[in-house]
mmCIF file of C-alpha atoms in Angstrom:
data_model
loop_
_atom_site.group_PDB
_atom_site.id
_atom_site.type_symbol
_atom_site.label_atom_id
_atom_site.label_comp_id
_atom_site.label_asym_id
_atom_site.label_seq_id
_atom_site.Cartn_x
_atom_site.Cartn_y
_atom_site.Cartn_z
ATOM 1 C CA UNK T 1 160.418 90.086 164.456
ATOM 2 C CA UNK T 2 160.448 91.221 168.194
ATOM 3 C CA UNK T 3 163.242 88.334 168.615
ATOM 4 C CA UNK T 4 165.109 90.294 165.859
ATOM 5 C CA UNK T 5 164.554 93.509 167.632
ATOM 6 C CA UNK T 6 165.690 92.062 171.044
ATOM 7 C CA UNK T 7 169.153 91.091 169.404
ATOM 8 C CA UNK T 8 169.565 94.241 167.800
ATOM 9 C CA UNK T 9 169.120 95.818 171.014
ATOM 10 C CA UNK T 10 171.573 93.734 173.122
ATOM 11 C CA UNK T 11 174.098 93.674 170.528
ATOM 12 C CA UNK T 12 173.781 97.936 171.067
ATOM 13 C CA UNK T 13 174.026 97.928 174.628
ATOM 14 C CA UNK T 14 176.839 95.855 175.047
ATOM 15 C CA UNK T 15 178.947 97.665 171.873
ATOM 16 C CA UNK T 16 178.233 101.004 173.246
ATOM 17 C CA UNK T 17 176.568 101.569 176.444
ATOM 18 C CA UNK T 18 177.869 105.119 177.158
ATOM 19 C CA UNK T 19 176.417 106.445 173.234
ATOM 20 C CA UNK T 20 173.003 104.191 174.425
ATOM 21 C CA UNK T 21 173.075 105.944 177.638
ATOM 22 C CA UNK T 22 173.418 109.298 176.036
ATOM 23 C CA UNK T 23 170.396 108.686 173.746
ATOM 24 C CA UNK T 24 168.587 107.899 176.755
ATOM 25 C CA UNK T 25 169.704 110.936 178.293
ATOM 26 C CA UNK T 26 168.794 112.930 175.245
ATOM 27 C CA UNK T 27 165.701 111.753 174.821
ATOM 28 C CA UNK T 28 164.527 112.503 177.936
ATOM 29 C CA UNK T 29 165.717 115.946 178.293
ATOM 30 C CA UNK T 30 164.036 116.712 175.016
ATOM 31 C CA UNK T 31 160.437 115.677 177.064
ATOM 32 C CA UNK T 32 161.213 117.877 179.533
ATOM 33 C CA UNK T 33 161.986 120.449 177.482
ATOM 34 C CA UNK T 34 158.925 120.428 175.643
ATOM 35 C CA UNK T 35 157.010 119.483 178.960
ATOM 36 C CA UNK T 36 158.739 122.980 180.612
ATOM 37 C CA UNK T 37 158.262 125.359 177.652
ATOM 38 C CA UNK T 38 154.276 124.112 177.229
ATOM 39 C CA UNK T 39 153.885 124.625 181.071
ATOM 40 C CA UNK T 40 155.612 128.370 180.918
ATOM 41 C CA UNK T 41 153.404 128.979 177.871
ATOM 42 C CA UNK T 42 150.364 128.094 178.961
ATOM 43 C CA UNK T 43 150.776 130.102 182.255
ATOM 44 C CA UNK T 44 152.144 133.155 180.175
ATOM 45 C CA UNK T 45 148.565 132.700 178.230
ATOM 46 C CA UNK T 46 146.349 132.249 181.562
ATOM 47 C CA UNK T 47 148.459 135.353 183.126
ATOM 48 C CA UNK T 48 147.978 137.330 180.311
ATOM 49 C CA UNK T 49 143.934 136.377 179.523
ATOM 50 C CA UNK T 50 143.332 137.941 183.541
ATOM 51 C CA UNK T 51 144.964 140.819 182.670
ATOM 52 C CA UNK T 52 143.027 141.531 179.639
ATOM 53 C CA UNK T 53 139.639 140.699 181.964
ATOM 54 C CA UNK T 54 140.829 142.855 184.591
ATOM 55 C CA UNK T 55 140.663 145.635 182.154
ATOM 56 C CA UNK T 56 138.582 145.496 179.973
ATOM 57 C CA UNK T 57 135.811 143.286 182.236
ATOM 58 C CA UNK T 58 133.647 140.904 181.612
ATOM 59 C CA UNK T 59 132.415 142.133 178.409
ATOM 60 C CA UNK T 60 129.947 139.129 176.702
ATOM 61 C CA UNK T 61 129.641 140.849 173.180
ATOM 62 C CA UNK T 62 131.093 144.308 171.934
ATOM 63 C CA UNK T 63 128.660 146.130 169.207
ATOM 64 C CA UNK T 64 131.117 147.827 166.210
ATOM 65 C CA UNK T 65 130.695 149.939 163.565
ATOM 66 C CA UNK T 66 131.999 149.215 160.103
ATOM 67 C CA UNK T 67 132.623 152.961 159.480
ATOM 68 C CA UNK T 68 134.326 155.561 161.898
ATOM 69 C CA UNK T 69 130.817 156.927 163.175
ATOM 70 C CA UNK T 70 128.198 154.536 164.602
ATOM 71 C CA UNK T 71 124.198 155.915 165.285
ATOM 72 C CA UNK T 72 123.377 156.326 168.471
ATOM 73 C CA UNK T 73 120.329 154.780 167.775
ATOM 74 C CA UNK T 74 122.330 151.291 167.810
ATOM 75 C CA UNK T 75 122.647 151.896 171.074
ATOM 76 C CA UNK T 76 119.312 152.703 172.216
ATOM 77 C CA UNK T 77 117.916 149.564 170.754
ATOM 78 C CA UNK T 78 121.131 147.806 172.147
ATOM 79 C CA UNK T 79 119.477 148.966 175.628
ATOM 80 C CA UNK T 80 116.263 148.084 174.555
ATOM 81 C CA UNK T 81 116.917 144.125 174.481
ATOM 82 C CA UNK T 82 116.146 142.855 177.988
ATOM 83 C CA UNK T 83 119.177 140.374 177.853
ATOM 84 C CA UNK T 84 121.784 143.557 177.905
ATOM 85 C CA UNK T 85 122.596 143.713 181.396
ATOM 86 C CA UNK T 86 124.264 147.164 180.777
ATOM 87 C CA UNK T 87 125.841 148.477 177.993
ATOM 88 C CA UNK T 88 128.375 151.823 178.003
ATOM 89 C CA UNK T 89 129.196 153.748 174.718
ATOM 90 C CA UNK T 90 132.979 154.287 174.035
ATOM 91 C CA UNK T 91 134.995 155.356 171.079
ATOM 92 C CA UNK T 92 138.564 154.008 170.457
ATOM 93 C CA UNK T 93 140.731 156.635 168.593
ATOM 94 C CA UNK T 94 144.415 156.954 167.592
ATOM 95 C CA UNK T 95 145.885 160.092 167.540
ATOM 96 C CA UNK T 96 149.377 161.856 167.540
ATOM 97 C CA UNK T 97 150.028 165.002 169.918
ATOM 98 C CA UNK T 98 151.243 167.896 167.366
ATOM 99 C CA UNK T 99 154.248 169.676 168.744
ATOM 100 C CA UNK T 100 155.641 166.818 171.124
ATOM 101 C CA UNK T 101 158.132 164.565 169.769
ATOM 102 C CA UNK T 102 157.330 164.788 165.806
ATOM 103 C CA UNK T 103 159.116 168.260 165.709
ATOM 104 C CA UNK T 104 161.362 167.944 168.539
ATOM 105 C CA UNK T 105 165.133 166.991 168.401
ATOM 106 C CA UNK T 106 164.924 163.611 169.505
ATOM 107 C CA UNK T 107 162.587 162.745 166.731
ATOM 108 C CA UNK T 108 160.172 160.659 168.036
ATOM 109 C CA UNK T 109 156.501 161.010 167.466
ATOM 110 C CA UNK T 110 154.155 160.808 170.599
ATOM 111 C CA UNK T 111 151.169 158.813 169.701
ATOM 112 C CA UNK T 112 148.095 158.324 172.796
ATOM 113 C CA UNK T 113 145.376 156.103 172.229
ATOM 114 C CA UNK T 114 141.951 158.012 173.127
ATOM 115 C CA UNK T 115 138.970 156.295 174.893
ATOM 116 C CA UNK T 116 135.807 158.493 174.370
ATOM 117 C CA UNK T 117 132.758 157.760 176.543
ATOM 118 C CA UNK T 118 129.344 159.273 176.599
ATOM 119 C CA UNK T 119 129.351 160.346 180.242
ATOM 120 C CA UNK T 120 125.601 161.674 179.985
ATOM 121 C CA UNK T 121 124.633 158.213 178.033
ATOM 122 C CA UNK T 122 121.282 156.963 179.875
ATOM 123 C CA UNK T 123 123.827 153.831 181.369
ATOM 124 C CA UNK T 124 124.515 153.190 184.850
ATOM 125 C CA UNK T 125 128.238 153.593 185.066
ATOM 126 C CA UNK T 126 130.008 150.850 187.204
ATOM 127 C CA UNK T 127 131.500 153.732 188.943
ATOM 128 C CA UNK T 128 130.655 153.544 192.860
ATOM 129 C CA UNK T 129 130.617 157.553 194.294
ATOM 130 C CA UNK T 130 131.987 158.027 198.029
ATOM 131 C CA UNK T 131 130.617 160.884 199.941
ATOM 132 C CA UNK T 132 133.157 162.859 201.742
ATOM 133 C CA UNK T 133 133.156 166.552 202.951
ATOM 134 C CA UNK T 134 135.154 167.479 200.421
ATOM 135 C CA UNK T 135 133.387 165.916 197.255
ATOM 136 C CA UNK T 136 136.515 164.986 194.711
ATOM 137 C CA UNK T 137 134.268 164.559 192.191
ATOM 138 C CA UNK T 138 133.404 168.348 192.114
ATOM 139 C CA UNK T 139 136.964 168.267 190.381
ATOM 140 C CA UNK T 140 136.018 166.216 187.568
ATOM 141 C CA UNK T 141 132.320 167.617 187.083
ATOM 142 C CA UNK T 142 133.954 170.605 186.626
ATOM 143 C CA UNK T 143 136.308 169.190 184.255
ATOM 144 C CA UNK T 144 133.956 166.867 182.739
ATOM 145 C CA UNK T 145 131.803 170.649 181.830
ATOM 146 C CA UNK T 146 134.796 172.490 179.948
ATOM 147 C CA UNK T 147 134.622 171.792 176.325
ATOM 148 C CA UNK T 148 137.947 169.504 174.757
ATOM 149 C CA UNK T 149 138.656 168.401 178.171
ATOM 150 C CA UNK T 150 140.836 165.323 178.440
ATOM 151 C CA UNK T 151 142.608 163.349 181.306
ATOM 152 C CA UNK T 152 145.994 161.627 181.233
ATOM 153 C CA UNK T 153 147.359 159.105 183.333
ATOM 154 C CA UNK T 154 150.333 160.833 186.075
ATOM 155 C CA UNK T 155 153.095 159.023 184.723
ATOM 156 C CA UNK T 156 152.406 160.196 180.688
ATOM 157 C CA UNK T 157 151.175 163.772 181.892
ATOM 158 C CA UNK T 158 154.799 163.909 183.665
ATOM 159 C CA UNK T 159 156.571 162.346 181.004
ATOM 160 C CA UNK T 160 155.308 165.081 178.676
ATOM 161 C CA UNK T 161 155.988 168.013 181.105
ATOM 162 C CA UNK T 162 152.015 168.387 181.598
ATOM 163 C CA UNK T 163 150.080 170.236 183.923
ATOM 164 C CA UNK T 164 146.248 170.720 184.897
ATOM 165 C CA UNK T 165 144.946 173.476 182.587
ATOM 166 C CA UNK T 166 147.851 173.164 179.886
ATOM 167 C CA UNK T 167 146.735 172.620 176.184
ATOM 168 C CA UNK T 168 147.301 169.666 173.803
ATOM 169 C CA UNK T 169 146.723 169.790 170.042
ATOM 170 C CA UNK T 170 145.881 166.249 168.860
ATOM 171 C CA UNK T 171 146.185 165.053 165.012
#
Protein backbone atom coordinates (compact mmCIF):
# COMPACT_ATOMS: atom_id res chain seq x y z
CA UNK A 1 0.00 0.00 0.00
CA UNK A 2 2.67 2.69 0.95
CA UNK A 3 4.57 1.37 -2.35
CA UNK A 4 1.27 2.29 -4.14
CA UNK A 5 1.18 5.61 -2.47
CA UNK A 6 4.89 6.35 -3.28
CA UNK A 7 4.08 5.87 -7.12
CA UNK A 8 1.13 7.85 -7.01
CA UNK A 9 3.11 10.52 -5.59
CA UNK A 10 6.06 10.54 -8.06
CA UNK A 11 3.94 10.07 -10.95
CA UNK A 12 2.26 13.75 -9.47
CA UNK A 13 5.35 15.48 -9.04
CA UNK A 14 6.85 14.84 -12.16
CA UNK A 15 3.27 15.52 -14.29
CA UNK A 16 2.76 18.70 -12.51
CA UNK A 17 5.19 20.14 -10.20
CA UNK A 18 4.07 23.81 -10.40
CA UNK A 19 -0.04 22.63 -9.41
CA UNK A 20 2.00 20.25 -6.52
CA UNK A 21 3.91 23.22 -5.55
CA UNK A 22 0.86 25.36 -5.32
CA UNK A 23 -0.93 22.84 -3.03
CA UNK A 24 2.01 23.03 -0.96
CA UNK A 25 1.86 26.61 -0.96
CA UNK A 26 -1.81 26.55 -0.16
CA UNK A 27 -1.70 24.42 2.40
CA UNK A 28 0.58 26.12 4.29
CA UNK A 29 -0.79 29.51 4.10
CA UNK A 30 -4.07 28.09 5.28
CA UNK A 31 -1.90 27.07 8.81
CA UNK A 32 -0.84 30.28 9.09
CA UNK A 33 -3.88 31.69 8.63
CA UNK A 34 -5.57 29.86 11.19
CA UNK A 35 -2.29 30.03 13.38
CA UNK A 36 -2.55 34.23 12.94
CA UNK A 37 -6.32 34.67 13.44
CA UNK A 38 -6.20 32.20 16.83
CA UNK A 39 -3.15 34.29 18.05
CA UNK A 40 -5.09 37.86 17.33
CA UNK A 41 -8.11 36.26 19.01
CA UNK A 42 -6.83 35.08 21.88
CA UNK A 43 -4.97 38.41 22.61
CA UNK A 44 -8.25 40.39 21.70
CA UNK A 45 -9.83 37.99 24.62
CA UNK A 46 -6.80 38.48 27.23
CA UNK A 47 -6.93 42.44 26.30
CA UNK A 48 -10.37 42.61 26.74
CA UNK A 49 -10.72 40.19 30.19
CA UNK A 50 -8.05 43.17 31.90
CA UNK A 51 -10.18 45.66 30.92
CA UNK A 52 -13.23 44.23 32.38
CA UNK A 53 -10.92 43.57 35.81
CA UNK A 54 -9.69 46.95 35.72
CA UNK A 55 -13.19 48.06 36.13
CA UNK A 56 -15.08 46.28 37.67
CA UNK A 57 -12.12 44.64 40.15
CA UNK A 58 -11.54 41.70 41.49
CA UNK A 59 -14.97 40.84 42.38
CA UNK A 60 -15.03 36.79 43.64
CA UNK A 61 -18.95 36.47 43.72
CA UNK A 62 -21.70 39.21 42.98
CA UNK A 63 -25.06 38.68 45.25
CA UNK A 64 -28.42 39.46 42.79
CA UNK A 65 -31.78 39.84 43.24
CA UNK A 66 -34.36 38.03 41.18
CA UNK A 67 -36.75 41.04 41.42
CA UNK A 68 -35.91 44.85 40.91
CA UNK A 69 -35.61 45.48 44.82
CA UNK A 70 -33.27 43.35 46.97
CA UNK A 71 -33.51 43.56 51.24
CA UNK A 72 -30.99 45.13 52.72
CA UNK A 73 -30.92 42.57 55.09
CA UNK A 74 -29.07 40.33 52.31
CA UNK A 75 -26.54 42.45 52.77
CA UNK A 76 -26.08 42.61 56.35
CA UNK A 77 -25.82 38.89 56.61
CA UNK A 78 -23.62 39.09 53.37
CA UNK A 79 -21.25 41.16 55.88
CA UNK A 80 -21.85 38.92 58.51
CA UNK A 81 -19.91 35.82 56.87
CA UNK A 82 -16.26 36.16 57.93
CA UNK A 83 -15.03 34.99 54.40
CA UNK A 84 -16.49 38.46 52.74
CA UNK A 85 -13.52 40.47 52.65
CA UNK A 86 -15.72 43.56 51.83
CA UNK A 87 -18.73 43.84 50.15
CA UNK A 88 -20.31 47.41 48.60
CA UNK A 89 -24.09 47.73 47.70
CA UNK A 90 -24.82 49.03 44.11
CA UNK A 91 -27.84 49.17 41.92
CA UNK A 92 -27.57 48.88 38.08
CA UNK A 93 -30.43 50.86 36.34
CA UNK A 94 -31.32 51.81 32.74
CA UNK A 95 -32.89 54.84 32.13
CA UNK A 96 -33.65 57.39 29.26
CA UNK A 97 -33.14 61.31 29.88
CA UNK A 98 -36.76 62.89 28.99
CA UNK A 99 -36.35 65.95 26.85
CA UNK A 100 -32.81 65.13 25.24
CA UNK A 101 -32.77 63.41 22.05
CA UNK A 102 -36.34 61.49 22.14
CA UNK A 103 -38.10 64.88 21.30
CA UNK A 104 -35.41 66.64 19.62
CA UNK A 105 -34.92 66.96 15.77
CA UNK A 106 -32.28 64.61 15.31
CA UNK A 107 -34.33 61.87 16.80
CA UNK A 108 -32.24 60.00 18.80
CA UNK A 109 -33.04 58.88 22.27
CA UNK A 110 -30.31 59.44 25.03
CA UNK A 111 -30.19 56.44 27.19
CA UNK A 112 -27.38 56.52 30.56
CA UNK A 113 -26.85 53.57 32.47
CA UNK A 114 -27.15 54.50 36.37
CA UNK A 115 -24.87 52.97 39.10
CA UNK A 116 -26.53 53.56 42.56
CA UNK A 117 -24.39 53.01 45.67
CA UNK A 118 -25.22 53.22 49.31
CA UNK A 119 -22.61 55.81 50.25
CA UNK A 120 -23.63 55.62 54.10
CA UNK A 121 -23.62 51.54 53.78
CA UNK A 122 -21.51 50.32 56.98
CA UNK A 123 -18.56 49.22 54.05
CA UNK A 124 -15.21 50.53 53.88
CA UNK A 125 -15.09 52.12 50.48
CA UNK A 126 -11.81 51.40 48.50
CA UNK A 127 -11.70 55.07 48.14
CA UNK A 128 -8.24 56.47 49.62
CA UNK A 129 -9.01 60.45 50.94
CA UNK A 130 -5.97 63.01 50.45
CA UNK A 131 -5.79 65.84 52.83
CA UNK A 132 -5.14 69.11 51.26
CA UNK A 133 -5.94 72.73 52.42
CA UNK A 134 -8.52 72.94 50.29
CA UNK A 135 -10.54 69.62 50.98
CA UNK A 136 -12.16 68.64 47.31
CA UNK A 137 -14.21 66.41 48.86
CA UNK A 138 -16.20 69.24 50.63
CA UNK A 139 -17.54 69.47 46.91
CA UNK A 140 -18.98 66.17 46.77
CA UNK A 141 -20.23 65.95 50.54
CA UNK A 142 -22.06 68.72 49.66
CA UNK A 143 -23.32 67.17 46.63
CA UNK A 144 -23.55 63.81 47.99
CA UNK A 145 -26.31 65.84 50.83
CA UNK A 146 -28.75 67.43 48.10
CA UNK A 147 -31.54 65.10 47.42
CA UNK A 148 -31.63 63.52 43.39
CA UNK A 149 -28.10 64.42 43.07
CA UNK A 150 -26.26 62.68 40.27
CA UNK A 151 -22.73 62.93 38.62
CA UNK A 152 -21.81 62.53 34.96
CA UNK A 153 -18.68 61.85 33.41
CA UNK A 154 -17.07 65.49 31.53
CA UNK A 155 -17.24 64.22 28.20
CA UNK A 156 -21.34 63.09 28.40
CA UNK A 157 -22.13 66.23 30.70
CA UNK A 158 -20.54 68.30 27.63
CA UNK A 159 -21.99 66.32 25.06
CA UNK A 160 -25.42 67.11 26.52
CA UNK A 161 -24.76 70.88 27.07
CA UNK A 162 -24.66 70.18 31.02
CA UNK A 163 -23.65 72.19 33.76
CA UNK A 164 -23.18 71.84 37.70
CA UNK A 165 -26.60 72.64 39.21
CA UNK A 166 -28.68 72.03 35.87
CA UNK A 167 -31.65 69.51 36.11
CA UNK A 168 -32.21 66.13 34.38
CA UNK A 169 -35.55 64.30 34.26
CA UNK A 170 -34.83 60.55 33.94
CA UNK A 171 -37.55 57.86 32.64
Amino acid sequence: MIRLVLRSLRRHLTQGRVLFLFTVVGVALGVASVTAIQTLNQGALQAFDGSVRAVSGQAQLSVLGTSRSFAETHLVTVLADPAVAAAWPLVRLDAVIEGRGSGDSSGNTTFVDLVGADLLAPVRWPVEREETPQDPFAAVLEAILQPGWLALTPDFAAEQGLCVGDTLRLA
